[in-house]
């Protein structure tokens, strides 16, 4: 009885491996499989594939742009609040000093 019980336990890993491989290959067969459209193996793509790809990428970029716009608006609001709290505005750089008179030609300072 003990020998038969031991043999059945040795059979379980082999059967589970068989089931795993069976499921793996069944899933591979069910999937669309093949090369990705537009790859070197399948260079032909459909208009709908390109439209979907462009739309998904543009949606991602629009979301990123919206997030950046929200950050800019928050920073501008903080800046406006800080400027309202400041006792006096920061001095603006003035015009650059006027250049001195140009040396006369032929005086040796060139």
Short mmCIF file of N, CA and C in Angstrom, two decimals, residues 55-98:
data_model
loop_
_atom_site.label_atom_id
_atom_site.label_comp_id
_atom_site.label_asym_id
_atom_site.label_seq_id
_atom_site.Cartn_x
_atom_site.Cartn_y
_atom_site.Cartn_z
N UNK A 55 -4.54 57.65 -32.35
CA UNK A 55 -5.51 58.15 -31.37
C UNK A 55 -5.07 57.82 -29.94
N UNK A 56 -4.57 56.61 -29.73
CA UNK A 56 -4.14 56.25 -28.37
C UNK A 56 -2.92 57.07 -27.96
N UNK A 57 -1.97 57.26 -28.87
CA UNK A 57 -0.79 58.06 -28.55
C UNK A 57 -1.16 59.52 -28.31
N UNK A 58 -2.05 60.06 -29.14
CA UNK A 58 -2.42 61.46 -28.95
C UNK A 58 -3.19 61.64 -27.64
N UNK A 59 -3.99 60.64 -27.27
CA UNK A 59 -4.72 60.71 -26.00
C UNK A 59 -3.73 60.75 -24.83
N UNK A 60 -2.68 59.93 -24.90
CA UNK A 60 -1.66 59.94 -23.85
C UNK A 60 -0.98 61.30 -23.78
N UNK A 61 -0.65 61.86 -24.93
CA UNK A 61 0.02 63.16 -24.95
C UNK A 61 -0.91 64.26 -24.46
N UNK A 62 -2.19 64.19 -24.80
CA UNK A 62 -3.14 65.18 -24.31
C UNK A 62 -3.28 65.10 -22.79
N UNK A 63 -3.27 63.90 -22.25
CA UNK A 63 -3.34 63.73 -20.80
C UNK A 63 -2.10 64.33 -20.13
N UNK A 64 -0.93 64.10 -20.72
CA UNK A 64 0.30 64.67 -20.17
C UNK A 64 0.27 66.19 -20.26
N UNK A 65 -0.23 66.72 -21.38
CA UNK A 65 -0.32 68.17 -21.55
C UNK A 65 -1.28 68.77 -20.53
N UNK A 66 -2.40 68.10 -20.29
CA UNK A 66 -3.36 68.58 -19.30
C UNK A 66 -2.74 68.60 -17.90
N UNK A 67 -1.96 67.57 -17.57
CA UNK A 67 -1.31 67.52 -16.26
C UNK A 67 -0.29 68.66 -16.13
N UNK A 68 0.47 68.90 -17.19
CA UNK A 68 1.45 70.00 -17.15
C UNK A 68 0.74 71.35 -17.04
N UNK A 69 -0.38 71.50 -17.73
CA UNK A 69 -1.14 72.75 -17.65
C UNK A 69 -1.65 72.97 -16.23
N UNK A 70 -2.12 71.90 -15.59
CA UNK A 70 -2.57 72.04 -14.19
C UNK A 70 -1.41 72.44 -13.29
N UNK A 71 -0.23 71.88 -13.51
CA UNK A 71 0.93 72.25 -12.70
C UNK A 71 1.31 73.71 -12.92
N UNK A 72 1.27 74.15 -14.17
CA UNK A 72 1.60 75.55 -14.47
C UNK A 72 0.59 76.48 -13.81
N UNK A 73 -0.69 76.15 -13.89
CA UNK A 73 -1.72 76.98 -13.26
C UNK A 73 -1.52 77.04 -11.74
N UNK A 74 -1.16 75.91 -11.13
CA UNK A 74 -0.92 75.91 -9.69
C UNK A 74 0.29 76.76 -9.34
N UNK A 75 1.35 76.66 -10.14
CA UNK A 75 2.54 77.48 -9.88
C UNK A 75 2.26 78.96 -10.09
N UNK A 76 1.48 79.29 -11.12
CA UNK A 76 1.13 80.69 -11.33
C UNK A 76 0.29 81.22 -10.19
N UNK A 77 -0.62 80.41 -9.67
CA UNK A 77 -1.44 80.83 -8.53
C UNK A 77 -0.56 81.04 -7.30
N UNK A 78 0.39 80.16 -7.07
CA UNK A 78 1.32 80.32 -5.94
C UNK A 78 2.16 81.57 -6.10
N UNK A 79 2.62 81.80 -7.32
CA UNK A 79 3.43 82.98 -7.60
C UNK A 79 2.62 84.25 -7.37
N UNK A 80 1.39 84.26 -7.83
CA UNK A 80 0.52 85.43 -7.63
C UNK A 80 0.28 85.65 -6.14
N UNK A 81 0.08 84.58 -5.39
CA UNK A 81 -0.13 84.71 -3.95
C UNK A 81 1.13 85.24 -3.28
N UNK A 82 2.29 84.75 -3.69
CA UNK A 82 3.55 85.23 -3.10
C UNK A 82 3.81 86.69 -3.47
N UNK A 83 3.47 87.07 -4.70
CA UNK A 83 3.66 88.47 -5.10
C UNK A 83 2.72 89.38 -4.33
N UNK A 84 1.53 88.89 -4.00
CA UNK A 84 0.58 89.68 -3.22
C UNK A 84 1.04 89.83 -1.78
N UNK A 85 1.83 88.90 -1.26
CA UNK A 85 2.29 88.96 0.12
C UNK A 85 3.59 89.74 0.25
N UNK A 86 4.30 89.92 -0.83
CA UNK A 86 5.60 90.58 -0.76
C UNK A 86 5.39 92.06 -0.43
N UNK A 87 6.22 92.62 0.48
CA UNK A 87 6.05 94.03 0.85
C UNK A 87 6.36 94.97 -0.30
N UNK A 88 7.35 94.67 -1.10
CA UNK A 88 7.63 95.50 -2.26
C UNK A 88 8.16 94.62 -3.37
N UNK A 89 7.90 94.99 -4.60
CA UNK A 89 8.34 94.15 -5.70
C UNK A 89 9.85 94.14 -5.83
N UNK A 90 10.36 93.10 -6.41
CA UNK A 90 11.79 93.01 -6.65
C UNK A 90 12.19 94.04 -7.70
N UNK A 91 13.37 94.65 -7.55
CA UNK A 91 13.77 95.64 -8.55
C UNK A 91 13.99 94.98 -9.91
N UNK A 92 13.54 95.68 -10.92
CA UNK A 92 13.74 95.20 -12.28
C UNK A 92 15.11 95.66 -12.75
N UNK A 93 15.78 94.86 -13.54
CA UNK A 93 17.08 95.32 -14.04
C UNK A 93 16.87 96.53 -14.94
N UNK A 94 17.66 97.55 -14.68
CA UNK A 94 17.55 98.79 -15.47
C UNK A 94 18.26 98.65 -16.80
N UNK A 95 18.20 99.72 -17.57
CA UNK A 95 18.89 99.68 -18.85
C UNK A 95 20.40 99.62 -18.62
N UNK A 96 21.08 99.03 -19.55
CA UNK A 96 22.53 98.93 -19.41
C UNK A 96 23.14 100.32 -19.52
N UNK A 97 24.24 100.57 -18.81
CA UNK A 97 24.83 101.91 -18.87
C UNK A 97 25.26 102.25 -20.29
N UNK A 98 25.15 103.50 -20.58
CA UNK A 98 25.52 103.96 -21.92
C UNK A 98 27.01 103.77 -22.11
#
